[in-house]
Each structure stands twice: as structure tokens, then as C-alpha cells.
CSV table of C-alpha atoms in Angstrom, one decimal:
chain,number,residue,atom,x,y,z
A,1,VAL,CA,-30.5,-47.3,-50.0
A,2,THR,CA,-26.9,-48.1,-49.3
A,3,THR,CA,-24.1,-47.4,-51.6
A,4,LEU,CA,-20.8,-49.0,-52.4
A,5,LEU,CA,-18.9,-46.9,-49.9
A,6,ASP,CA,-21.3,-47.1,-46.9
A,7,LYS,CA,-19.6,-50.1,-45.6
A,8,PHE,CA,-16.7,-48.0,-44.5
A,9,GLU,CA,-18.7,-46.0,-42.0
A,10,PRO,CA,-17.7,-48.4,-39.0
A,11,VAL,CA,-14.1,-48.1,-40.1
A,12,ARG,CA,-14.3,-44.3,-40.1
A,13,GLU,CA,-15.8,-44.5,-36.6
A,14,LEU,CA,-13.0,-46.8,-35.5
A,15,ALA,CA,-10.3,-44.5,-36.9
A,16,ALA,CA,-11.9,-41.4,-35.4
A,17,GLY,CA,-12.1,-43.2,-32.0
A,18,LEU,CA,-8.3,-43.8,-32.1
A,19,GLU,CA,-7.6,-40.2,-33.0
A,20,ARG,CA,-9.8,-39.0,-30.1
A,21,ALA,CA,-7.6,-40.8,-27.7
A,22,GLY,CA,-4.6,-39.0,-28.9
A,23,ARG,CA,-2.4,-40.3,-31.7
A,24,ASP,CA,-3.5,-43.0,-34.1
A,25,PRO,CA,-1.3,-46.0,-33.3
A,26,THR,CA,-1.7,-47.3,-36.8
A,27,ASN,CA,-0.4,-44.1,-38.3
A,28,VAL,CA,2.7,-42.9,-36.4
A,29,VAL,CA,5.1,-40.9,-38.4
A,30,PHE,CA,8.8,-40.9,-37.6
A,31,ASP,CA,10.2,-37.6,-39.0
A,32,GLU,CA,13.7,-39.1,-38.7
A,33,VAL,CA,15.2,-42.4,-37.8
A,34,ARG,CA,18.5,-41.9,-36.2
A,35,SER,CA,19.5,-45.5,-35.5
A,36,ALA,CA,18.1,-49.0,-35.0
A,37,THR,CA,16.7,-47.9,-31.6
A,38,VAL,CA,16.0,-44.1,-31.9
A,39,GLY,CA,13.5,-42.3,-34.1
A,40,VAL,CA,12.1,-38.8,-33.9
A,41,VAL,CA,8.4,-38.3,-33.3
A,42,ASN,CA,6.9,-34.8,-33.1
A,43,GLY,CA,10.4,-33.4,-32.6
A,44,ARG,CA,11.3,-35.7,-29.7
A,45,ASP,CA,13.8,-38.5,-29.6
A,46,THR,CA,11.9,-41.7,-29.1
A,47,ILE,CA,13.2,-45.1,-28.1
A,48,LEU,CA,12.0,-47.7,-30.7
A,49,ALA,CA,10.7,-50.6,-28.7
A,50,GLY,CA,8.2,-51.9,-31.2
A,51,THR,CA,9.9,-52.3,-34.6
A,52,ASN,CA,10.9,-56.1,-34.5
A,53,ASN,CA,14.5,-55.0,-35.3
A,54,TYR,CA,15.8,-58.0,-33.3
A,55,LEU,CA,19.4,-57.9,-34.3
A,56,GLY,CA,19.6,-54.1,-34.9
A,57,LEU,CA,21.1,-54.6,-38.3
A,58,THR,CA,19.2,-51.7,-40.0
A,59,PHE,CA,22.2,-49.3,-39.6
A,60,ASP,CA,24.9,-52.0,-39.7
A,61,PRO,CA,27.8,-50.5,-41.7
A,62,SER,CA,28.3,-53.7,-43.8
A,63,CYS,CA,24.6,-53.9,-44.7
A,64,LEU,CA,24.5,-50.2,-45.6
A,65,GLY,CA,27.6,-50.7,-47.7
A,66,ALA,CA,26.3,-53.6,-49.6
A,67,GLY,CA,23.0,-51.8,-50.3
A,68,VAL,CA,24.7,-48.7,-51.6
A,69,LYS,CA,27.0,-50.7,-53.7
A,70,ALA,CA,24.2,-52.6,-55.3
A,71,LEU,CA,22.1,-49.5,-55.8
A,72,GLU,CA,25.0,-47.8,-57.6
A,73,SER,CA,26.0,-50.8,-59.6
A,74,ARG,CA,22.6,-52.4,-60.4
A,75,GLY,CA,20.2,-49.6,-60.3
A,76,THR,CA,17.2,-48.6,-58.3
A,77,GLY,CA,14.7,-51.4,-59.2
A,78,THR,CA,14.1,-54.5,-61.2
A,79,THR,CA,11.1,-53.0,-62.9
A,80,GLY,CA,9.1,-56.3,-62.9
A,81,SER,CA,8.7,-59.9,-62.0
A,82,ARG,CA,11.4,-62.6,-62.2
A,83,MET,CA,9.2,-64.5,-64.6
A,84,ALA,CA,8.9,-61.6,-67.0
A,85,ASN,CA,12.2,-59.7,-66.5
A,86,GLY,CA,14.6,-62.5,-65.4
A,87,SER,CA,16.4,-62.8,-62.1
A,88,TYR,CA,19.3,-60.8,-60.9
A,89,ALA,CA,22.3,-62.8,-59.7
A,90,LEU,CA,21.7,-61.3,-56.2
A,91,HIS,CA,18.3,-63.2,-56.1
A,92,THR,CA,19.8,-66.6,-56.9
A,93,VAL,CA,22.8,-66.1,-54.6
A,94,LEU,CA,20.4,-65.1,-51.7
A,95,GLU,CA,18.3,-68.3,-52.5
A,96,GLY,CA,21.4,-70.5,-52.4
A,97,GLU,CA,22.7,-69.1,-49.1
A,98,LEU,CA,19.2,-69.4,-47.5
A,99,ALA,CA,19.0,-73.1,-48.7
A,100,ASP,CA,22.4,-73.7,-47.1
A,101,PHE,CA,21.4,-71.9,-43.9
A,102,TYR,CA,18.3,-74.0,-43.5
A,103,GLN,CA,20.2,-77.2,-44.5
A,104,CYS,CA,17.6,-77.6,-47.3
A,105,ARG,CA,18.1,-78.2,-51.0
A,106,HIS,CA,15.7,-75.5,-52.1
A,107,ALA,CA,14.8,-71.9,-51.2
A,108,MET,CA,12.7,-69.3,-52.9
A,109,VAL,CA,12.6,-65.6,-52.3
A,110,PHE,CA,9.4,-63.5,-52.3
A,111,SER,CA,9.0,-59.7,-52.3
A,112,THR,CA,7.5,-59.6,-48.8
A,113,GLY,CA,6.8,-61.9,-46.0
A,114,TYR,CA,3.1,-61.6,-46.5
A,115,ALA,CA,3.6,-62.6,-50.2
A,116,ALA,CA,5.8,-65.5,-49.2
A,117,ASN,CA,3.0,-67.0,-47.1
A,118,LEU,CA,0.4,-66.3,-49.7
A,119,GLY,CA,2.6,-67.7,-52.4
A,120,VAL,CA,3.5,-70.8,-50.7
A,121,LEU,CA,0.1,-71.7,-49.3
A,122,THR,CA,-1.7,-71.0,-52.6
A,123,ALA,CA,0.8,-73.0,-54.6
A,124,LEU,CA,0.9,-75.9,-52.2
A,125,LEU,CA,-2.8,-76.4,-51.3
A,126,VAL,CA,-5.9,-77.0,-53.4
A,127,LYS,CA,-9.5,-77.4,-52.4
A,128,GLU,CA,-9.2,-81.1,-51.8
A,129,ASP,CA,-6.5,-80.6,-49.2
A,130,ALA,CA,-6.9,-79.8,-45.5
A,131,VAL,CA,-5.1,-77.4,-43.2
A,132,LEU,CA,-4.8,-77.5,-39.5
A,133,LEU,CA,-3.9,-74.0,-38.4
A,134,ASP,CA,-2.9,-72.8,-34.9
A,135,ALA,CA,-5.7,-70.6,-33.7
A,136,ASP,CA,-3.2,-67.6,-33.1
A,137,ALA,CA,-1.5,-67.9,-36.5
A,138,HIS,CA,-0.7,-64.6,-38.3
A,139,ALA,CA,-3.2,-63.1,-40.7
A,140,SER,CA,-1.0,-63.9,-43.7
A,141,LEU,CA,-1.1,-67.6,-42.9
A,142,TYR,CA,-5.0,-67.4,-42.6
A,143,ASP,CA,-5.3,-65.4,-45.9
A,144,GLY,CA,-3.0,-67.8,-47.7
A,145,CYS,CA,-5.0,-70.8,-46.5
A,146,ARG,CA,-8.3,-69.2,-47.4
A,147,MET,CA,-7.1,-68.2,-50.9
A,148,SER,CA,-6.0,-71.7,-51.5
A,149,GLY,CA,-9.6,-73.0,-51.2
A,150,ALA,CA,-8.4,-75.9,-48.9
A,151,ASP,CA,-10.6,-76.9,-46.0
A,152,ILE,CA,-9.3,-75.0,-42.9
A,153,TYR,CA,-9.6,-76.3,-39.4
A,154,ARG,CA,-8.3,-74.4,-36.4
A,155,PHE,CA,-6.7,-76.0,-33.3
A,156,ARG,CA,-6.3,-74.4,-30.0
A,157,HIS,CA,-3.2,-72.3,-29.7
A,158,ASN,CA,0.0,-74.4,-28.9
A,159,ASP,CA,-2.2,-77.3,-27.8
A,160,VAL,CA,-0.7,-80.6,-29.0
A,161,HIS,CA,-3.7,-82.5,-27.8
A,162,SER,CA,-6.1,-80.3,-29.7
A,163,LEU,CA,-4.1,-80.9,-32.8
A,164,GLU,CA,-4.1,-84.6,-32.2
A,165,ARG,CA,-7.8,-84.8,-31.9
A,166,ARG,CA,-8.3,-82.9,-35.1
A,167,LEU,CA,-5.8,-85.0,-37.0
A,168,ALA,CA,-7.6,-88.1,-35.9
A,169,ARG,CA,-10.9,-86.7,-37.1
A,170,LEU,CA,-9.5,-86.2,-40.6
A,171,GLY,CA,-8.8,-90.0,-40.8
A,172,ASP,CA,-7.2,-90.8,-44.2
A,173,ARG,CA,-7.4,-87.2,-45.2
A,174,ALA,CA,-4.6,-86.4,-42.7
A,175,GLN,CA,-2.2,-87.5,-45.4
A,176,ARG,CA,-3.4,-84.5,-47.5
A,177,CYS,CA,-3.2,-82.2,-44.5
A,178,LEU,CA,-0.7,-79.4,-43.9
A,179,VAL,CA,-0.1,-78.3,-40.3
A,180,VAL,CA,0.6,-74.7,-40.1
A,181,VAL,CA,2.3,-73.0,-37.1
A,182,GLU,CA,4.6,-70.3,-36.2
A,183,GLY,CA,7.9,-70.7,-34.4
A,184,LEU,CA,7.6,-67.7,-32.1
A,185,TYR,CA,4.1,-66.1,-31.9
A,186,SER,CA,4.3,-62.4,-32.4
A,187,VAL,CA,1.8,-61.1,-30.0
A,188,LEU,CA,2.6,-62.9,-26.7
A,189,GLY,CA,6.1,-64.0,-27.6
A,190,ASP,CA,5.4,-67.7,-26.8
A,191,CYS,CA,7.1,-70.6,-28.8
A,192,ALA,CA,5.3,-73.5,-30.5
A,193,PRO,CA,5.8,-77.0,-28.9
A,194,LEU,CA,7.3,-78.1,-32.1
A,195,GLN,CA,8.6,-81.4,-30.8
A,196,GLY,CA,5.1,-82.6,-30.0
A,197,ILE,CA,3.7,-81.2,-33.2
A,198,ALA,CA,6.4,-82.9,-35.3
A,199,GLU,CA,5.7,-86.2,-33.7
A,200,LEU,CA,2.0,-85.9,-34.6
A,201,LYS,CA,2.7,-85.0,-38.1
A,202,LYS,CA,4.9,-88.0,-38.5
A,203,ARG,CA,2.3,-90.3,-36.9
A,204,PHE,CA,-0.5,-89.1,-39.1
A,205,GLY,CA,1.4,-88.7,-42.3
A,206,ALA,CA,0.7,-85.0,-42.5
A,207,ARG,CA,3.1,-82.2,-43.6
A,208,LEU,CA,4.4,-79.4,-41.5
A,209,LEU,CA,4.9,-75.7,-42.3
A,210,VAL,CA,6.7,-73.5,-39.8
A,211,ASP,CA,6.7,-69.7,-40.0
A,212,GLU,CA,9.9,-68.5,-38.4
A,213,ALA,CA,9.2,-64.8,-39.1
A,214,HIS,CA,9.9,-63.6,-35.6
A,215,SER,CA,12.3,-66.4,-34.6
A,216,LEU,CA,14.9,-66.2,-37.5
A,217,GLY,CA,18.1,-64.9,-36.0
A,218,VAL,CA,16.6,-65.2,-32.5
A,219,TYR,CA,16.4,-69.0,-31.7
A,220,GLY,CA,18.7,-71.9,-32.3
A,221,GLU,CA,22.5,-72.1,-32.1
A,222,ARG,CA,22.9,-71.0,-35.7
A,223,GLY,CA,19.8,-68.7,-35.6
A,224,CYS,CA,17.5,-70.7,-37.9
A,225,GLY,CA,14.6,-70.4,-35.5
A,226,VAL,CA,12.6,-72.4,-33.0
A,227,ALA,CA,12.7,-75.6,-35.1
A,228,GLU,CA,16.5,-75.6,-34.7
A,229,ALA,CA,16.3,-74.8,-31.1
A,230,LEU,CA,14.0,-77.7,-30.4
A,231,GLY,CA,16.1,-80.1,-32.7
A,232,ILE,CA,13.3,-80.9,-35.3
A,233,MET,CA,14.5,-79.1,-38.4
A,234,GLY,CA,14.5,-82.4,-40.3
A,235,GLU,CA,10.8,-82.8,-39.6
A,236,VAL,CA,9.8,-79.4,-41.1
A,237,ASP,CA,8.6,-79.6,-44.6
A,238,PHE,CA,8.4,-75.9,-45.4
A,239,PHE,CA,10.1,-73.1,-43.6
A,240,VAL,CA,8.8,-69.7,-44.3
A,241,GLY,CA,9.9,-66.3,-43.0
A,242,THR,CA,10.6,-62.7,-43.6
A,243,PHE,CA,13.6,-60.5,-44.2
A,244,SER,CA,11.9,-57.5,-42.6
A,245,LYS,CA,12.6,-58.2,-38.9
A,246,SER,CA,16.0,-59.7,-37.9
A,247,LEU,CA,17.6,-59.1,-41.2
A,248,GLY,CA,16.4,-55.5,-41.3
A,249,SER,CA,15.4,-55.5,-44.9
A,250,MET,CA,12.3,-56.5,-46.9
A,251,GLY,CA,11.0,-59.6,-48.4
A,252,GLY,CA,10.1,-63.2,-47.5
A,253,PHE,CA,11.3,-66.7,-48.2
A,254,CYS,CA,10.5,-70.4,-48.2
A,255,ALA,CA,13.1,-73.2,-47.7
A,256,SER,CA,12.3,-76.8,-48.2
A,257,ARG,CA,13.9,-80.2,-48.7
A,258,HIS,CA,11.1,-81.0,-51.3
A,259,ASP,CA,12.0,-80.3,-54.9
A,260,VAL,CA,8.3,-79.2,-55.6
A,261,LEU,CA,9.4,-75.9,-54.1
A,262,ASP,CA,11.2,-75.1,-57.4
A,263,LEU,CA,7.9,-75.8,-59.2
A,264,PHE,CA,6.2,-73.1,-57.2
A,265,ARG,CA,7.9,-70.7,-59.4
A,266,TYR,CA,5.5,-71.8,-62.2
A,267,VAL,CA,2.2,-71.7,-60.2
A,268,SER,CA,2.6,-69.2,-57.4
A,269,ARG,CA,0.8,-66.1,-58.4
A,270,PRO,CA,2.1,-63.9,-55.5
A,271,PHE,CA,5.6,-64.8,-56.8
A,272,MET,CA,4.9,-64.6,-60.6
A,273,PHE,CA,3.0,-61.3,-60.7
A,274,THR,CA,4.9,-59.1,-58.3
A,275,ALA,CA,8.1,-57.1,-59.0
A,276,SER,CA,11.2,-58.9,-57.6
A,277,PRO,CA,13.2,-57.4,-54.7
A,278,SER,CA,15.2,-54.5,-55.7
A,279,PRO,CA,19.0,-54.9,-56.0
A,280,ALA,CA,19.6,-52.9,-52.9
A,281,VAL,CA,17.1,-54.9,-50.9
A,282,ALA,CA,18.5,-58.2,-52.1
A,283,ALA,CA,22.0,-57.1,-51.3
A,284,THR,CA,21.2,-55.8,-47.8
A,285,THR,CA,19.3,-59.0,-47.1
A,286,LEU,CA,22.2,-61.2,-48.2
A,287,GLU,CA,24.7,-59.2,-46.1
A,288,ALA,CA,22.5,-59.3,-43.0
A,289,LEU,CA,22.2,-63.1,-43.4
A,290,ARG,CA,26.0,-63.3,-43.5
A,291,GLN,CA,26.2,-61.0,-40.5
A,292,LEU,CA,23.7,-63.2,-38.6
A,293,ARG,CA,25.8,-66.3,-39.3
A,294,ALA,CA,29.1,-64.7,-38.6
A,295,ARG,CA,28.2,-62.8,-35.4
A,296,PRO,CA,26.4,-65.1,-32.8
A,297,GLU,CA,27.2,-62.3,-30.3
A,298,LEU,CA,24.3,-60.3,-31.7
A,299,LYS,CA,21.9,-63.0,-30.6
A,300,ASP,CA,23.5,-63.2,-27.2
A,301,ARG,CA,23.1,-59.4,-26.7
A,302,LEU,CA,19.5,-59.6,-27.8
A,303,TRP,CA,18.7,-62.3,-25.2
A,304,SER,CA,20.5,-60.4,-22.5
A,305,ASN,CA,18.3,-57.4,-23.3
A,306,ALA,CA,15.2,-59.5,-23.5
A,307,ARG,CA,15.8,-61.0,-20.0
A,308,SER,CA,16.5,-57.4,-18.6
A,309,LEU,CA,13.2,-56.0,-20.0
A,310,TYR,CA,11.1,-59.0,-19.2
A,311,GLY,CA,12.5,-59.1,-15.6
A,312,GLY,CA,12.2,-55.4,-15.1
A,313,LEU,CA,8.6,-55.3,-16.2
A,314,GLN,CA,7.7,-58.4,-14.3
A,315,ALA,CA,9.2,-56.8,-11.1
A,316,LEU,CA,6.7,-54.0,-11.7
A,317,GLY,CA,3.9,-56.5,-11.2
A,318,LEU,CA,2.7,-56.3,-14.8
A,319,GLU,CA,1.0,-59.3,-16.5
A,320,LEU,CA,3.4,-60.5,-19.3
A,321,GLY,CA,3.4,-63.2,-21.9
A,322,PRO,CA,4.2,-66.8,-20.6
A,323,GLU,CA,7.9,-66.9,-21.4
A,324,VAL,CA,11.0,-64.7,-21.7
A,325,SER,CA,11.5,-63.8,-25.4
A,326,PRO,CA,12.4,-60.7,-27.4
A,327,VAL,CA,8.7,-60.1,-27.7
A,328,VAL,CA,7.4,-58.8,-24.4
A,329,ALA,CA,3.7,-58.2,-24.2
A,330,VAL,CA,2.1,-56.4,-21.3
A,331,ARG,CA,-1.6,-57.2,-20.8
A,332,CYS,CA,-3.8,-54.3,-20.2
A,333,ARG,CA,-7.1,-54.4,-18.2
A,334,ASP,CA,-9.1,-53.3,-21.3
A,335,ARG,CA,-9.0,-51.5,-24.6
A,336,GLU,CA,-9.2,-48.1,-23.2
A,337,SER,CA,-6.2,-48.7,-20.9
A,338,ALA,CA,-4.1,-50.0,-23.7
A,339,LEU,CA,-5.0,-46.9,-25.8
A,340,SER,CA,-4.3,-44.3,-23.2
A,341,ASN,CA,-1.1,-46.0,-21.9
A,342,TRP,CA,0.1,-46.3,-25.4
A,343,ASN,CA,-0.3,-42.6,-25.9
A,344,ARG,CA,1.4,-41.9,-22.5
A,345,LEU,CA,4.4,-44.0,-23.5
A,346,LEU,CA,4.8,-42.2,-26.8
A,347,GLU,CA,4.5,-38.9,-25.1
A,348,ALA,CA,7.2,-40.1,-22.7
A,349,GLY,CA,9.6,-41.0,-25.6
A,350,ILE,CA,8.9,-44.7,-25.9
A,351,TYR,CA,7.4,-46.4,-29.0
A,352,VAL,CA,5.8,-49.7,-28.5
A,353,ASN,CA,2.9,-51.6,-30.4
A,354,MET,CA,-0.7,-51.5,-29.3
A,355,MET,CA,-2.5,-54.8,-29.9
A,356,LEU,CA,-6.3,-54.7,-29.8
A,357,PRO,CA,-8.9,-57.4,-30.4
A,358,PRO,CA,-9.9,-59.2,-32.6
A,359,ALA,CA,-6.3,-59.6,-33.7
A,360,THR,CA,-5.2,-60.7,-30.2
A,361,PRO,CA,-5.2,-64.0,-28.3
A,362,GLY,CA,-8.3,-64.4,-26.1
A,363,GLY,CA,-9.6,-61.0,-27.2
A,364,ALA,CA,-7.4,-59.1,-24.7
A,365,SER,CA,-5.5,-55.8,-25.2
A,366,PHE,CA,-1.7,-55.6,-25.0
A,367,LEU,CA,1.2,-53.2,-25.1
A,368,ARG,CA,3.8,-55.1,-27.1
A,369,CYS,CA,7.5,-54.4,-26.9
A,370,SER,CA,10.1,-55.9,-29.2
A,371,VAL,CA,13.7,-56.0,-28.0
A,372,SER,CA,16.7,-55.3,-30.1
A,373,ALA,CA,20.3,-56.3,-29.7
A,374,ALA,CA,21.1,-52.6,-30.5
A,375,HIS,CA,19.3,-51.5,-27.3
A,376,THR,CA,21.7,-50.1,-24.7
A,377,ASP,CA,21.3,-51.0,-21.1
A,378,ALA,CA,20.3,-47.4,-20.4
A,379,GLN,CA,17.5,-47.6,-23.0
A,380,ILE,CA,16.1,-50.8,-21.5
A,381,ASP,CA,16.2,-49.1,-18.1
A,382,THR,CA,14.3,-46.1,-19.5
A,383,ILE,CA,11.7,-48.3,-21.0
A,384,ILE,CA,11.1,-50.0,-17.7
A,385,GLU,CA,11.0,-46.6,-15.9
A,386,ARG,CA,8.3,-45.3,-18.2
A,387,PHE,CA,6.2,-48.4,-17.8
A,388,ALA,CA,6.6,-47.8,-14.0
A,389,GLY,CA,4.7,-44.6,-14.3
A,390,LEU,CA,1.6,-46.1,-15.9
A,391,GLU,CA,-1.6,-47.4,-14.5
A,392,ILE,CA,-2.2,-50.5,-16.6
B,1,LEU,CA,-35.8,-87.1,-38.3
B,2,ASP,CA,-33.1,-84.7,-39.5
B,3,ASN,CA,-35.2,-81.8,-38.2
B,4,ASP,CA,-35.6,-83.3,-34.8
B,5,ARG,CA,-31.9,-83.9,-34.7
B,6,THR,CA,-31.1,-80.4,-35.7
B,7,GLU,CA,-33.5,-79.0,-33.2
B,8,ALA,CA,-31.9,-81.1,-30.4
B,9,VAL,CA,-28.4,-80.0,-31.4
B,10,ALA,CA,-29.5,-76.4,-31.6
B,11,GLY,CA,-30.8,-76.7,-28.0
B,12,ASP,CA,-27.4,-78.0,-26.9
B,13,LEU,CA,-25.6,-75.3,-28.7
B,14,ALA,CA,-27.8,-72.5,-27.2
B,15,ARG,CA,-27.0,-73.8,-23.8
B,16,MET,CA,-23.3,-74.1,-24.7
B,17,LEU,CA,-23.1,-70.7,-26.1
B,18,ALA,CA,-24.9,-69.1,-23.0
B,19,ASP,CA,-22.4,-70.9,-20.7
B,20,TYR,CA,-19.5,-69.8,-22.9
B,21,LEU,CA,-20.5,-66.2,-22.9
B,22,GLU,CA,-20.9,-66.2,-19.2
B,23,ASN,CA,-17.3,-67.4,-18.8
B,24,ASN,CA,-15.7,-65.5,-21.6
B,25,TRP,CA,-15.9,-61.9,-22.9
B,26,VAL,CA,-17.8,-60.7,-20.0
B,27,ASP,CA,-17.2,-57.1,-21.0
B,28,SER,CA,-18.4,-57.5,-24.6
B,29,PRO,CA,-21.8,-56.4,-25.9
B,30,CYS,CA,-23.1,-59.9,-26.0
B,31,ALA,CA,-22.7,-60.4,-22.1
B,32,GLY,CA,-26.0,-61.4,-20.5
B,33,LYS,CA,-28.0,-61.6,-23.6
B,34,PRO,CA,-30.4,-64.7,-23.8
B,35,VAL,CA,-29.5,-67.3,-26.4
B,36,GLY,CA,-32.0,-69.5,-28.1
B,37,ALA,CA,-32.3,-71.5,-31.4
B,38,ASP,CA,-33.2,-68.4,-33.3
B,39,THR,CA,-30.7,-66.1,-31.8
B,40,ASN,CA,-28.5,-64.5,-34.5
B,41,MET,CA,-24.9,-64.7,-33.4
B,42,VAL,CA,-23.7,-61.8,-35.6
B,43,THR,CA,-26.6,-59.3,-35.5
B,44,GLY,CA,-28.2,-60.3,-32.2
B,45,LEU,CA,-25.3,-61.2,-29.9
B,46,GLN,CA,-22.8,-59.0,-31.9
B,47,LEU,CA,-20.2,-61.7,-31.9
B,48,ASP,CA,-17.2,-60.8,-34.1
B,49,SER,CA,-15.7,-63.4,-36.4
B,50,PHE,CA,-12.9,-64.1,-33.9
B,51,GLN,CA,-15.4,-64.9,-31.2
B,52,VAL,CA,-17.4,-67.3,-33.4
B,53,MET,CA,-14.2,-69.1,-34.4
B,54,GLU,CA,-13.2,-69.4,-30.7
B,55,PHE,CA,-16.7,-70.9,-29.9
B,56,MET,CA,-16.3,-73.3,-32.7
B,57,LEU,CA,-13.3,-75.0,-31.1
B,58,GLU,CA,-15.6,-75.8,-28.2
B,59,VAL,CA,-18.4,-77.1,-30.5
B,60,GLU,CA,-15.9,-79.3,-32.5
B,61,ASP,CA,-14.7,-80.9,-29.3
B,62,ARG,CA,-18.1,-81.3,-27.8
B,63,PHE,CA,-19.6,-83.0,-30.9
B,64,ASP,CA,-16.4,-84.6,-32.0
B,65,VAL,CA,-16.7,-83.2,-35.5
B,66,ALA,CA,-14.4,-81.4,-37.9
B,67,ILE,CA,-15.9,-78.1,-39.1
B,68,ASP,CA,-13.9,-76.1,-41.7
B,69,LEU,CA,-14.0,-72.3,-41.5
B,70,GLU,CA,-15.8,-71.9,-44.9
B,71,SER,CA,-18.8,-73.8,-43.5
B,72,LEU,CA,-19.3,-70.9,-41.1
B,73,SER,CA,-19.5,-68.2,-43.7
B,74,ASP,CA,-23.3,-68.3,-44.1
B,75,THR,CA,-24.0,-69.3,-40.5
B,76,GLN,CA,-25.9,-66.7,-38.6
B,77,THR,CA,-28.3,-68.3,-36.3
B,78,ILE,CA,-27.9,-71.2,-33.7
B,79,THR,CA,-30.1,-73.3,-35.9
B,80,ASP,CA,-27.8,-72.6,-38.9
B,81,LEU,CA,-24.9,-73.8,-36.8
B,82,ALA,CA,-26.8,-76.9,-35.7
B,83,GLY,CA,-27.3,-77.7,-39.4
B,84,VAL,CA,-23.5,-77.4,-39.9
B,85,VAL,CA,-22.9,-79.7,-36.9
B,86,VAL,CA,-25.4,-82.3,-38.1
B,87,ALA,CA,-23.9,-82.3,-41.6
B,88,ALA,CA,-20.4,-82.7,-40.1
B,89,GLN,CA,-21.6,-85.7,-38.0
B,90,GLU,CA,-23.0,-87.3,-41.1
B,91,GLU,CA,-19.8,-86.8,-43.0
B,92,THR,CA,-17.8,-88.4,-40.1
């Protein structure tokens, strides 16, 4: 006889296995966070090299000031959804500035990046539609597609030919198809070949959604993302992204030139039935977006650090992701190597992410670093030195 | 006729999967296990959902069919998978 709770036994074993190897990488506690790049773990100052804080804005004085001002003047929370409780002016101003940033007429703010992907995909797609999804797409994109009921077809990661074959197989259905990709993929730090993808979507009459979660503020002259960097912004039907990485805040968004986006407010359940972003969150997001636009030097500094870390780790002979980017993934020989070396790095004062299968490309294990504009040269050097001491 | 076709496709799929396992995931529990029409991919080979989805990319290209992820939800054995492939061929 099995009970309702028995299904969690394999999960219990998995968690116990992680703890046996040292600390549980899914449950690290920072007793204090001193800056965008330093936290305290177990009483020790630790360099944060796995927090996706690309522009280092979490302690930016302007963002802090905007958050404090909103907190004091508008209160701690909105206490409900925008549909039920109404919008704060901060929400609509943020949407207006996002639309302007993406050179789209419409933008919509969600309470998290995950909710943005669920909210957009479940509003846009119905069961008669088809989705062509990059095989390495983020779980939130998979979940949104699944929840929509549309037919989901995967294509090989970043493989334009694989996408072309699958669009061709759809025949007339291609016109009811949404191609779903990310700008920058978050595990290996590789960019989508968006020019080829955009050309195909035009040829087959499909639509294109690009998730710029990890590329907002990182790619493109104005920092819009990979679509801007590759000159195809006009071909993107829906941009989605998050505020919780480069903007150092919390929430997600969609920007589109299609006016149906405004109708999503009436049908998107992850938008309608979630409390809206708190005033302080909306204010810090808005200020961070303004900082991103006003200070291109942040992006320059980020890339300088990314090149230093990638070059330094490459010089150690480590196997890295295919291109230089602010996401630097180090491939480990197996799961045990990833787990033990992740623990050794943390003991040596470096926090990175551990990525294990099945949530990884090719079923491999990685130690994943994310670089920040706020990292100093000395911090980058220290990260490289600590990796030099590992047997990966 | 359909049974014959499904059986033939199952034979192809078993050979494909055996080759695929030999060249991928050599360290996983499924390595070296025999693959036949009745082989259960989940309980027998202990393939996880990611591995099944990766193999499906090969299957789609080999048979030139479009197979949506939902079709795989009840697919356990190679023969089950052959049925999905044959149905997709008919749709195409």
C-alpha cells in the first residue's frame, strides 16, 4: 500500500545525498549581504559569483533611495492584484518606460519572471496552437507552454536547421506557431542565433517570443538584449524578461508591438490572481531601468569582468561554455566532482551555482559563475585562484 | 497491416535507442542494457524525462514526423513509442 506522501521518498534521498556531500547547494543561507558582491556564509565573507546581479545595482544609492521613498510614501504592499485592487501609478509608469525602452507600443508587468512566462504563454496559446521550443529553454517557458495546452515540439538547442525542419513539418499550422527561445541561455552562457531564427519565422509566418531574462542590460547598445545586439528587434513579437537579475529587483515583464498584449490583462491568470509588485519593488525596478539606460559604463565594466574571468578560467585548462559572456560555466567530469568542488569553493569563500542533470544541457554537471559589473579586479582574480586549486 | 508497421517501427526504434545509449550517457544506469520492443524506457532503462525528450529529437528526424511532448506522457515501452510514431506518420 502506498500513501499520498510516499512519492517524496526519492526526493528525501536526493536531499540527504546533497547534505552528505557538505552543504546543500539549494539551501545556502547568507547571514548578511554586505554588497552586490559580498555575502556572509557561516561567519565568512564570501564573494558572490552566482547571483545574476549583472549590473551590480542591488546596492545602488539611487535605487535604494527610490525604494525607501516609495516604501515610506506608498506603504509596504499593494495587498492584492491590479484587477481587484487597482494599479499604483508606479506600475503604469514602469510599463510605459519599458515599452519605450523596447520600442514597442505595449508593455505589461508581472509579479515575478516565472509568472511573466506563465502569464504570457497561457494567455497567448490555446490547444489548437503549436509551440516550437528550444530544447534548452528555461523551466518557466516549458511550464507556460504545457499549461497552455498547445502542442509542444522541441528543436535542437540553437540549431536553426532543426527549427526549419520542424516548421516545415507543421505545414499550414506554422502560421499558428509560436517559436520560443531565450536571448542568452542561462546555464552555458551561449546566445541564440536570432537572425536565422527571425528569418525562418518570417518565411513560415510564425511568431517569435524571446526571453531576455539574462540578456537585459547585458547585450545590445542600449542594453535591450540579444535581439538588439543582432539587429532583429523588429522581428520579435513578444519580449519577456525579469527584473530580478540586471535590475536587481523582482518581477517580470512582456513588451510587444501587438495590441493584444493589453488584452492579456483580462485573460492571463498569473497576472489576474497574483498580488501586484509592492511600491518599493516597482520603484527600485523603475530606477534601475533608468540607471541602466543612463549609465552604459555599467555594461562596459560587466563585459571587462566577463572577459577576465572567462580568460582566466580558460587559461587554467577548464572546459567552459562556447562563448565569452557574463555567464561562465565550468564543465565538471561528473556529478560528484561538481558537488565536491562546489563545496570546496564555498569553503574557500566563493559562491557559485551548481548545475546538475536533468536541468542541464547534455545531462552534464557544471559549476556556473555569473559575473557582475560590481566585481573588482581583485575579486575576479580571487575567483580564478580558487578554481586553480580544484581538481575538476 | 498497422500491427506489422508498428512492429517494424519498434524494431527500428530499438536499434536506434541501443545505438543512442551507446553513444550518449555512458555513465547512466541505462548503459549496456539490452533494448527490445518490450523494453520499458522508464522502469527498465531508467531513462529520465530529459533523456526521453532528447531521444525524441532523433526519432522525429529519422522518421520525419512531428511528435508533441504530450503524446509521450503515456509512452513507456518501445512498442508504445512505435505507435506514437505511426500515428504521427498518418497525421502527416
